Coordinates of C-alpha atoms and ligand atoms in Angstrom, one line a residue:
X271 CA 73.2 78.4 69.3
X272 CA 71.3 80.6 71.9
X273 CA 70.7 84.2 71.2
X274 CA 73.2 84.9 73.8
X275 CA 75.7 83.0 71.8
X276 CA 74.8 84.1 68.5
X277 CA 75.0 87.7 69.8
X278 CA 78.3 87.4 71.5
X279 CA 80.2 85.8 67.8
X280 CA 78.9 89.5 66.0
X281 CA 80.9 91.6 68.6
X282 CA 83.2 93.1 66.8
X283 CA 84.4 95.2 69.1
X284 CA 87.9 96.2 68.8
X285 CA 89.4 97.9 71.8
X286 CA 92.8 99.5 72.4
X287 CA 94.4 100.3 75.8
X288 CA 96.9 103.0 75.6
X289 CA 99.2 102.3 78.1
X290 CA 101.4 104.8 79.8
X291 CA 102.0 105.1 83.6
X292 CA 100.0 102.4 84.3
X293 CA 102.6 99.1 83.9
X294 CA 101.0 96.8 86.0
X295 CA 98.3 93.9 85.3
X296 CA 96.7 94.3 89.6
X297 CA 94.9 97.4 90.6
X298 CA 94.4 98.5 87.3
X299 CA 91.5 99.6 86.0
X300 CA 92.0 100.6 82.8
X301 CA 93.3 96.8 81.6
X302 CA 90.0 95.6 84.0
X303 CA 87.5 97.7 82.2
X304 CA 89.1 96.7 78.7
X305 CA 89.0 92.9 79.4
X306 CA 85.4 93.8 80.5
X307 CA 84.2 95.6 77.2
X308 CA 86.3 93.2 74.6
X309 CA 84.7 89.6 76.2
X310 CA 84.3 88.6 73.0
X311 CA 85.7 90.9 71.0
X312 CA 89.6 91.7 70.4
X313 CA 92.0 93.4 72.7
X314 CA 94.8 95.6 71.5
X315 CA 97.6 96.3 74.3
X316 CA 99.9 98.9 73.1
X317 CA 102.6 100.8 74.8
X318 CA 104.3 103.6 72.4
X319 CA 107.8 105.3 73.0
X320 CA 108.0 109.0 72.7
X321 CA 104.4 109.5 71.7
X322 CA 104.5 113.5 72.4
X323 CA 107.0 114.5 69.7
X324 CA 104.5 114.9 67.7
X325 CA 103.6 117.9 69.5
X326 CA 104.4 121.4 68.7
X327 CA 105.7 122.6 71.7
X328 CA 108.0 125.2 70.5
X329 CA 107.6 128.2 73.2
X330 CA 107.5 126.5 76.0
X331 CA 109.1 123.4 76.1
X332 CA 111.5 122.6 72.9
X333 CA 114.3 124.5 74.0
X334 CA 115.5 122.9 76.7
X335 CA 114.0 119.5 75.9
X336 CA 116.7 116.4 75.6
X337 CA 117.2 114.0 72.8
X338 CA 117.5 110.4 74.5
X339 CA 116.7 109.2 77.7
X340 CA 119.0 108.1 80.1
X341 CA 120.4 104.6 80.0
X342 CA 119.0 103.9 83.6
X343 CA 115.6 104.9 83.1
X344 CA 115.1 103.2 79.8
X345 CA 116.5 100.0 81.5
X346 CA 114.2 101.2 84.2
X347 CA 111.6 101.4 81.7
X348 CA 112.3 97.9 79.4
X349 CA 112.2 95.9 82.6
X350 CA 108.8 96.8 83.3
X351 CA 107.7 96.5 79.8
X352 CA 108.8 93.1 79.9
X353 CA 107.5 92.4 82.9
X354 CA 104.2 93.4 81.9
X355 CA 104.6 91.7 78.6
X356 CA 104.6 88.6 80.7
X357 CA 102.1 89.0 82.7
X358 CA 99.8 90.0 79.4
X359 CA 101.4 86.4 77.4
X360 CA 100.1 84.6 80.4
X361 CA 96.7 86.1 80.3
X362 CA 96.5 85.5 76.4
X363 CA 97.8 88.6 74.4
X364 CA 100.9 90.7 74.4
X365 CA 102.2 93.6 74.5
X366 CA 102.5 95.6 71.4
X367 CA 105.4 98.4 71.2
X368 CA 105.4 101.1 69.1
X369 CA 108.8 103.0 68.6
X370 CA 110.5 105.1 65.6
X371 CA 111.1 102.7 63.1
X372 CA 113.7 102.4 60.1
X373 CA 110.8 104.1 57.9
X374 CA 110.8 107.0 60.3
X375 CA 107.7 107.1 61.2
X376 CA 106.7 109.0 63.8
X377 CA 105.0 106.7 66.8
X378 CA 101.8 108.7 66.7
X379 CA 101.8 107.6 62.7
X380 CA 102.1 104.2 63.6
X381 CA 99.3 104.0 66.0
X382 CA 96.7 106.3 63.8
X383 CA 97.4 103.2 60.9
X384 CA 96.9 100.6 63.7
X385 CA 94.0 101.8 64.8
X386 CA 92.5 102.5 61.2
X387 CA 93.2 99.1 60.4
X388 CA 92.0 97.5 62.8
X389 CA 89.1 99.1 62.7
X390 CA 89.6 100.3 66.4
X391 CA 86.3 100.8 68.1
X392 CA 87.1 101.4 71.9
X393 CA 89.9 103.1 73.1
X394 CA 91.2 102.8 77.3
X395 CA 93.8 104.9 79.4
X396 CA 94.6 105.7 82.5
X397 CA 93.7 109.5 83.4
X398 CA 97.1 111.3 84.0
X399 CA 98.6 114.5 84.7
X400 CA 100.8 114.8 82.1
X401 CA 99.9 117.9 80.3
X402 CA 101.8 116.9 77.1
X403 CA 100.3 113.2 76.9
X404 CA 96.6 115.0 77.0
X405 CA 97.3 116.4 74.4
X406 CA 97.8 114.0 72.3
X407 CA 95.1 112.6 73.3
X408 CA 92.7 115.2 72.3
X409 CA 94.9 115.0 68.7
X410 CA 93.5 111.3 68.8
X411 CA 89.7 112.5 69.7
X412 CA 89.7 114.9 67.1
X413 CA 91.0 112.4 64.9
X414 CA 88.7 109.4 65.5
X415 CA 85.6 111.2 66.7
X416 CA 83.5 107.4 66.5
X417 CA 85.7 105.8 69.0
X418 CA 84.7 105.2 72.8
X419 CA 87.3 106.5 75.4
X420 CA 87.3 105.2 78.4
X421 CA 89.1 107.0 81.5
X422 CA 90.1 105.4 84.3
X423 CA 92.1 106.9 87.6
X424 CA 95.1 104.3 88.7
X425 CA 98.0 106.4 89.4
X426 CA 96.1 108.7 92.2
X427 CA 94.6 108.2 95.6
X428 CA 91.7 110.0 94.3
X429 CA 89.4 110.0 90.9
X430 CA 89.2 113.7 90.7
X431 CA 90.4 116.7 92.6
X432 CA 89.6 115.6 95.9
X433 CA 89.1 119.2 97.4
X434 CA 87.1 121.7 95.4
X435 CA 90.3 124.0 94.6
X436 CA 93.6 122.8 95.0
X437 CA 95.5 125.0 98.1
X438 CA 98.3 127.2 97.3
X439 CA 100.3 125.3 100.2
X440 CA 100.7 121.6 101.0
X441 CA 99.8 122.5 104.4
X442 CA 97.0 124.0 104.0
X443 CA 96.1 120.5 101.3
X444 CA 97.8 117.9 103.8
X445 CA 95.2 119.2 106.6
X446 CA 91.8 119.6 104.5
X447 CA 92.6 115.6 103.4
X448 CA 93.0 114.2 106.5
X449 CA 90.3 116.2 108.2
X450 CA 88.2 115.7 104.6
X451 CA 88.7 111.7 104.2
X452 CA 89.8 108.9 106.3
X453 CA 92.6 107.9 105.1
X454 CA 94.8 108.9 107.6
X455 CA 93.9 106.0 110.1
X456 CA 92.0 103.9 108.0
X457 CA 91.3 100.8 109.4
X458 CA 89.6 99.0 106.5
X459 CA 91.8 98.6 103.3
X460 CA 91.2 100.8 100.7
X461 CA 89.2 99.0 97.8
X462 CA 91.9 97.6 94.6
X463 CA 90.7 96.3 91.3
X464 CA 90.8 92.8 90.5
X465 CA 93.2 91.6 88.7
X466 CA 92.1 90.1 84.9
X467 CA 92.6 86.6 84.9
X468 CA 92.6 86.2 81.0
X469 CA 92.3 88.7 78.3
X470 CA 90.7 88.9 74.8
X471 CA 93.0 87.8 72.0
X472 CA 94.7 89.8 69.5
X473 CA 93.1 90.3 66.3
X474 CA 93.8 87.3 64.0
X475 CA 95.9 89.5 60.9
X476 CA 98.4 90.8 64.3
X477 CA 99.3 87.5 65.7
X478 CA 102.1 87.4 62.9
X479 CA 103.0 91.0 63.3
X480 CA 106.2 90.0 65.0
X481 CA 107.2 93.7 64.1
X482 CA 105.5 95.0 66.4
X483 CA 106.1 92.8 69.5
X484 CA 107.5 93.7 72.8
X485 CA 111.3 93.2 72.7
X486 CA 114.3 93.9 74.7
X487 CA 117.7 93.8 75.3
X488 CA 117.0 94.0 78.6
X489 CA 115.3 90.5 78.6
X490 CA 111.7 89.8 77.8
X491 CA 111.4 88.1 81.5
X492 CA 113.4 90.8 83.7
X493 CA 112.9 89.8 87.3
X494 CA 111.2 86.9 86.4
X495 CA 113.9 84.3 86.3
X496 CA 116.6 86.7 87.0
X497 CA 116.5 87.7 90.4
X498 CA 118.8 90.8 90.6
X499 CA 122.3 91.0 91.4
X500 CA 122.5 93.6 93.9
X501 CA 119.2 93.7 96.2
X502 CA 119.7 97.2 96.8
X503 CA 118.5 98.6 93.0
X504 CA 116.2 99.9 91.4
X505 CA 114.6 96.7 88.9
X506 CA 111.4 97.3 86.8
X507 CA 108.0 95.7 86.8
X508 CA 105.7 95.1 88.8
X509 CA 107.1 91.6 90.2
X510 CA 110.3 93.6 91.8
X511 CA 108.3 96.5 93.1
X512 CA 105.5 93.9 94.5
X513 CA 108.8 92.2 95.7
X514 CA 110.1 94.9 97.0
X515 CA 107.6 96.8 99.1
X516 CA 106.9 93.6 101.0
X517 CA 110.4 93.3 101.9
X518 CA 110.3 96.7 102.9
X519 CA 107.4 96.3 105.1
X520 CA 108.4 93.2 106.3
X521 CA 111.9 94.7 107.7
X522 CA 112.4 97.6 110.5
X523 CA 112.8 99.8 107.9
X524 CA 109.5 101.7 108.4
X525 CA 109.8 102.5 112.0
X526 CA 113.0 104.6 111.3
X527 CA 112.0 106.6 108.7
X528 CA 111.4 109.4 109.7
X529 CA 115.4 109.6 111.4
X530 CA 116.7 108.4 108.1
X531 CA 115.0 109.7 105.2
X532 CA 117.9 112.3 104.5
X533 CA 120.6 110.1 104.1
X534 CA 122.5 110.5 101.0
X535 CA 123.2 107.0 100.1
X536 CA 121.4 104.0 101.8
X537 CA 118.8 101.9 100.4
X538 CA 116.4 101.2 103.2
X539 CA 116.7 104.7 104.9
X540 CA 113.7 105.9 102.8
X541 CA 111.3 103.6 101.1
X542 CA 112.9 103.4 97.1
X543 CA 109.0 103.3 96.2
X544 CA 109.3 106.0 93.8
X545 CA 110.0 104.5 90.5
X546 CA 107.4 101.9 90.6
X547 CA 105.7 103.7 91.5
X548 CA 106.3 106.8 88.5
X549 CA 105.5 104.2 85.9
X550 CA 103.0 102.6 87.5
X551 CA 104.2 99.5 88.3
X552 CA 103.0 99.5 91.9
X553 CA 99.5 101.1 92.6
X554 CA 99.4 104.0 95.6
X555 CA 96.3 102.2 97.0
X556 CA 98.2 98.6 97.6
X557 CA 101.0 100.7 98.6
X558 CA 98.9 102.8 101.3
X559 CA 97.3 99.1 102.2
X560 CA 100.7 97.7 103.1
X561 CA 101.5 100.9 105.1
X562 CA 98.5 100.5 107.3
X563 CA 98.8 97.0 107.5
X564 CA 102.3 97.7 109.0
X565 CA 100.6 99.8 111.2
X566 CA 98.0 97.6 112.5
X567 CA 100.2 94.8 113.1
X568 CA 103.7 96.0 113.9
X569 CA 103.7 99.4 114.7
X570 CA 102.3 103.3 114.2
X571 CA 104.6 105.8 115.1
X572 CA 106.1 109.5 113.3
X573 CA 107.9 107.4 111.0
X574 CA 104.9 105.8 109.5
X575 CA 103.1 108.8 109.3
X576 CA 105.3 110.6 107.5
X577 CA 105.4 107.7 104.7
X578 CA 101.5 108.8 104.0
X579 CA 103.3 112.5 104.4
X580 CA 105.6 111.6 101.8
X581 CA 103.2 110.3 99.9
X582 CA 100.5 113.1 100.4
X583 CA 103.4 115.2 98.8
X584 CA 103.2 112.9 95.4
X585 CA 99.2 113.6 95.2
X586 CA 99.8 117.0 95.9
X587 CA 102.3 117.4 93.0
X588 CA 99.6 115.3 91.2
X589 CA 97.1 117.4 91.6
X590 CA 98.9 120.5 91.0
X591 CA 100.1 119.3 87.3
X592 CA 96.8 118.7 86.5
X593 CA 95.7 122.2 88.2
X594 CA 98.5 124.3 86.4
X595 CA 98.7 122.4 83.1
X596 CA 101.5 123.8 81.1
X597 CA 102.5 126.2 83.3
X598 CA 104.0 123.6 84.9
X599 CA 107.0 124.0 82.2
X600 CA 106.9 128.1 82.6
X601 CA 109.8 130.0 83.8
X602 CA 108.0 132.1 85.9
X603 CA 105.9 129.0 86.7
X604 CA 102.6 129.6 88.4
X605 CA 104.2 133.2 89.8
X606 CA 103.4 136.6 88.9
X607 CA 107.2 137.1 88.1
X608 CA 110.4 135.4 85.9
X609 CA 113.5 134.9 88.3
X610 CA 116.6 136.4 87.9
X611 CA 118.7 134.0 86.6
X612 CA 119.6 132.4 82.9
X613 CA 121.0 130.3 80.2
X614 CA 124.8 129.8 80.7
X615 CA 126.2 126.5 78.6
X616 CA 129.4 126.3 80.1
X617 CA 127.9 126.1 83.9
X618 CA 125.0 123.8 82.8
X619 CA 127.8 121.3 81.5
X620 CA 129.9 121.5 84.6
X621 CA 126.7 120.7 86.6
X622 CA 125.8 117.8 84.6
X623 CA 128.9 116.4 84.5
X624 CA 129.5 116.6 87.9
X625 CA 132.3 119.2 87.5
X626 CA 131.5 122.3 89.2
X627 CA 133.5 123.6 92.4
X628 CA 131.0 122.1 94.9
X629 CA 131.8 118.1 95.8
X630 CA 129.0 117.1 97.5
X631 CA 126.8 118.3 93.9
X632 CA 129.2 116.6 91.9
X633 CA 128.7 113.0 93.8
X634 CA 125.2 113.7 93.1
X635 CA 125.2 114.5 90.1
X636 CA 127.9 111.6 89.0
X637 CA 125.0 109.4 91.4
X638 CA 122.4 110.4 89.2
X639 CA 123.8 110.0 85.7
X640 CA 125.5 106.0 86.8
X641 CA 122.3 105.1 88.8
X642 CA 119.5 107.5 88.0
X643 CA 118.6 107.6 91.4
X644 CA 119.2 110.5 93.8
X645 CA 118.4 110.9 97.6
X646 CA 115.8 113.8 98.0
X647 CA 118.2 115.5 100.0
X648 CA 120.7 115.2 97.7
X649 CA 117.8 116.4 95.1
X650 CA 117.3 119.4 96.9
X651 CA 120.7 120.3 96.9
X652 CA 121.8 120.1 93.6
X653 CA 119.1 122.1 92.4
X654 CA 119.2 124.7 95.1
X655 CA 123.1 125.2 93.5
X656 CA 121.6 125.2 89.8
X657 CA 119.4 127.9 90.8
X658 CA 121.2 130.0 93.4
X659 CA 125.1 129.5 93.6
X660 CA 125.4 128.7 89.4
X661 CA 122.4 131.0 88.3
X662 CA 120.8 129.2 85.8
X663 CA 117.6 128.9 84.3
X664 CA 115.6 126.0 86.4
X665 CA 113.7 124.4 83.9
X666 CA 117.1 122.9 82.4
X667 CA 117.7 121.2 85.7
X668 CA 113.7 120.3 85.6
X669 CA 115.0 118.4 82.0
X670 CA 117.6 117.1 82.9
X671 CA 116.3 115.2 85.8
X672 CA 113.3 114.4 83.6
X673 CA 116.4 112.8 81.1
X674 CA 117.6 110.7 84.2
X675 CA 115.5 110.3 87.2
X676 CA 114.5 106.6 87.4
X677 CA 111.2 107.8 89.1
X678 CA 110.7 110.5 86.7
X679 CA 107.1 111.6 87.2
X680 CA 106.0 114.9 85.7
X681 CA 104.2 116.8 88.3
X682 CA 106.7 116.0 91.3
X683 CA 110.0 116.7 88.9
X684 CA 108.6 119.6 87.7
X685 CA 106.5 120.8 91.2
X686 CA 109.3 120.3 93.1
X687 CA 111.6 122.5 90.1
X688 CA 109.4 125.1 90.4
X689 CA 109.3 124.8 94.4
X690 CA 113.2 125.0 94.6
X691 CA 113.2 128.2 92.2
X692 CA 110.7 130.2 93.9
X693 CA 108.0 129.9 91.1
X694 CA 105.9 127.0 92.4
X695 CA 103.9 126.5 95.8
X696 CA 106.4 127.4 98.5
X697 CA 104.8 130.1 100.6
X698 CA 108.2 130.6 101.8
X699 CA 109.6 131.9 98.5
X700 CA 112.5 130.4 96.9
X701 CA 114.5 128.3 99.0
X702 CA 118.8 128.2 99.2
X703 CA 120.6 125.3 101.2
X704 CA 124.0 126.3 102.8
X705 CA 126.3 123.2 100.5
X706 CA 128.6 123.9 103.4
X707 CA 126.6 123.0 106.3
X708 CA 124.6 120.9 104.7
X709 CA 128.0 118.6 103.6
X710 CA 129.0 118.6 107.0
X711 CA 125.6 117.3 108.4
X712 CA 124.9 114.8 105.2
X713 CA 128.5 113.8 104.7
X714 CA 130.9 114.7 107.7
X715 CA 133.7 112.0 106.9
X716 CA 133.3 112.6 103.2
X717 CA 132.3 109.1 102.4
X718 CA 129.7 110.0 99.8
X719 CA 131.6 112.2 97.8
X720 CA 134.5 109.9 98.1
X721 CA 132.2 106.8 96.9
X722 CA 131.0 109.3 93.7
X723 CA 133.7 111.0 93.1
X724 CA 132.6 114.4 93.9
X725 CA 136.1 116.1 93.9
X726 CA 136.7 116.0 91.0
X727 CA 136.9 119.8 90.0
X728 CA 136.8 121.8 86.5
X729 CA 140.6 122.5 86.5
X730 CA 140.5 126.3 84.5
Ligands
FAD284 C1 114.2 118.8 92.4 C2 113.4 117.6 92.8 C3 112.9 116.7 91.8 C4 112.2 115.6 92.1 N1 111.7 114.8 91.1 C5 111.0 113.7 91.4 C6 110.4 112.9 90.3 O1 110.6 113.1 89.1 N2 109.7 111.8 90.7 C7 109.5 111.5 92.0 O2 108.8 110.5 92.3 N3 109.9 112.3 93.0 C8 110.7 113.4 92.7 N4 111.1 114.1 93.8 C9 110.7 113.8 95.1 C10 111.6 112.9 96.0 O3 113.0 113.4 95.9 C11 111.6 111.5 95.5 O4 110.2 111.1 95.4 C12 112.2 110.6 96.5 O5 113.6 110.9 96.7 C13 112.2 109.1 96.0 O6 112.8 108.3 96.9 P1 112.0 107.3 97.9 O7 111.0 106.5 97.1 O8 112.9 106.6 98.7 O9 111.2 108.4 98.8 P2 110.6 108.3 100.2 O10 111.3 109.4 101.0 O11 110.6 107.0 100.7 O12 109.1 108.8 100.0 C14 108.0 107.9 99.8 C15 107.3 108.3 98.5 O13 106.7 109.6 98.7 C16 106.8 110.3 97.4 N5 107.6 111.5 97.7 C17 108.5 111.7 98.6 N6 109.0 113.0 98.6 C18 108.3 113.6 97.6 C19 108.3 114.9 97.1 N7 109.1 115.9 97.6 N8 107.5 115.2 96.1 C20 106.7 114.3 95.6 N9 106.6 113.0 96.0 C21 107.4 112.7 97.0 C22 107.5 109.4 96.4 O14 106.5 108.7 95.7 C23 108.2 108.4 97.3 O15 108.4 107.1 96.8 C24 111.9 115.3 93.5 C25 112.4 116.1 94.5 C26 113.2 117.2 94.1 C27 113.7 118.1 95.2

């Protein structure tokens, strides 16, 4: 045996990668630099539910936080578990899931035992702005102070704040990037991470710990070898959203964009990236590579500028969760003030259940809780009527949409919240759509309040 060889059979290396929005096996440099620093060693992929309830978070965040998510996002959710799952299976490990179990243990229980016994020595995630998930991450550092963290940026277009303060305005950020970098008419792609061809194997004393494999009801090969039924939805994992973009790129689609972003209710009038790309299933950088691509060969026009617009928006939000940290779940947000307005049960139900006396909110909102998918117009005006016409406290809304959205992602749910209510980074102050107007430019035959049932009134 050479001393190469002889070295190679004492690694005992154990690492762990902490998945979270970063579901995808390309672009990803987290699951690169793990398979990396376990050749050799073993190779612990884990992925575990509700992680943060472990948190105290009782003065800012408890009150208005919900119980279960909705059924569309955790579908959303299992299908790009099980997507991944396969991918990992076919690189040589699996994905382990950790969720409350009949024991009740908590998830961040089950993963401090995991960890101590097997004798965890490395530990890899993706760096994120999600105030609440750092922090359990620090519990874990504190915890383990011997293991080696590795960081790794894959949900961002940048590694760090890419300008040395983050502006008050997205103006004022839009212009420094594209004056700062060159992204804005790159001509080269941007640089993505290779994608693992085969991965470290589990430890020996887990590859009978059926317990904790990935399963669903949602089938362990969504996508896979069930194309969907209707084109036009929202399926997880990284095949579909893959899938999906180049369809999207390979259709007009792009060209119009900028005409039909606002529609209430179409599938290709705005680009449907969001939710793969929320949980990571599609990268931002192959993303932005496709958009140029479609600019180089087909066409560059307003439309496809304001797709890198739409997307500057998403690392602006980014960027301003990390910046603002939990004030990002404040009601007076990042302002010097509170608004005006409150708690009232009654119209919080009525808005939820798509009751209240304003149809075009109430297809919405009966949109949002069948599909968990909502136009951004259509986001815009719901919460505008949370906040102005029905009074209520914003960061309800901000839960609720967390509860639902299919593309939740913390920093644009709650940016945008905050935005809406006056409290976040609208130079403007807080902004109020005319439901009136805005029904007869969005909806003047009434076919999307028809089509979600939006007249459906509160009859007292
Ligand atoms: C109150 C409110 C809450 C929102 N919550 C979320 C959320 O939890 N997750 C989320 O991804 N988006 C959120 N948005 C932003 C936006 O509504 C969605 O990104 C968009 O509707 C998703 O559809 P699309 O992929 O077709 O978007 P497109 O119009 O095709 O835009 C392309 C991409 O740009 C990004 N983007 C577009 N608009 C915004 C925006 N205003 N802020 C941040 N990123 C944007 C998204 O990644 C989107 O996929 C919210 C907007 C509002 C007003």
């Amino acid at each position: 045996m050479s001393n190469q060889a002889a070295n190679n059979s004492e690694n005992n290396n154990v690492t762990l990668v902490l998945f979270h929005n970063d579901l995808r096996v390309a672009d990803n440099a987290t699951l690169l630099k793990a398979s990396k620093i376990s050749t050799d060693g073993k190779l612990l992929l884990v992925y575990a539910s509700s992680l943060t309830d472990i948190l105290d978070n009782k003065d800012h965040y408890d009150a208005y936080r919900y119980e279960a998510m909705g059924q569309a996002r955790q579908q959303f959710l299992h299908e790009s578990l099980a997507d991944l799952n396969a991918s990992l299976i076919q690189r040589g490990n699996r994905l382990l899931y950790l969720q409350k179990n009949l024991a009740a243990l908590d998830t961040f229980a089950q993963l401090s035992e995991l960890i101590e016994q097997q004798q965890v020595t490395d530990i890899c995630i993706s760096q994120t702005a999600d105030y609440n998930q750092n922090k359990v991450y620090d519990l874990l550092q504190v915890k383990y102070p011997k293991i080696q963290w590795h960081v790794q940026t894959t949900a961002t277009l940048f590694d760090g704040l890419p300008l040395e303060h983050l502006p008050k305005s997205f103006t004022q950020f839009r212009k420094q990037i594209e004056t700062d970098y060159d992204l804005l008419h790159a001509e080269k792609d941007i640089a993505i991470y290779p994608t693992p061809e085969s991965l470290a194997p589990l430890p020996e004393n887990m590859q009978s710990r059926d317990e904790c494999f990935f399963e669903s009801q949602w089938s362990n090969e969504a996508g896979r070898d069930k194309p969907s039924q209707q084109p036009s939805s929202f399926r997880g994992g990284e095949l579909n959203g893959l899938t999906h973009l180049y369809t999207y790129f390979g259709s007009d689609a792009p060209s119009t964009y900028k005409t039909t972003r606002n529609t209430l209710d179409d599938w290709t009038h705005s680009t449907k990236f969001s939710a793969w790309l929320a949980n990571g299933s599609l990268s931002v950088n192959t993303v932005l590579n496709r958009l140029r691509r479609y600019e180089r060969d087909i066409i560059a026009n307003d439309s496809t500028y304001w797709i890198w617009f739409e997307l500057l928006w998403r690392e602006y939000f980014y960027w301003y969760a990390v910046t603002h940290q939990q004030k990002l779940f404040w009601f007076k947000g990042i302002a010097q003030h509170a608004p005006s307005t409150q708690l009232d049960e009654n119209l919080l139900a009525q808005w939820k259940s798509g009751t209240t006396q304003y149809p075009i909110v109430n297809a919405c909102m009966n949109q949002l809780r069948t599909t968990g998918y909502m136009s951004n117009r259509g986001r815009q005006l719901v919460a505008s009527c949370f906040i102005h016409e029905l009074g209520l406290d914003w960061r309800y809304g901000a839960a609720y949409f967390e509860q639902h959205l299919v593309d939740y992602d913390v920093g644009s749910n709650w940016g945008n919240w905050q935005y809406l209510a006056g409290v976040g980074a609208d130079p403007r102050g807080c902004r109020q759509f005319n439901l009136d107007k805005q029904t007869q430019q969005y909806d003047p035959n009434g076919e999307f309040i028809r089509q979600w049932q939006g007249n459906t009134q509160k009859s007292d």
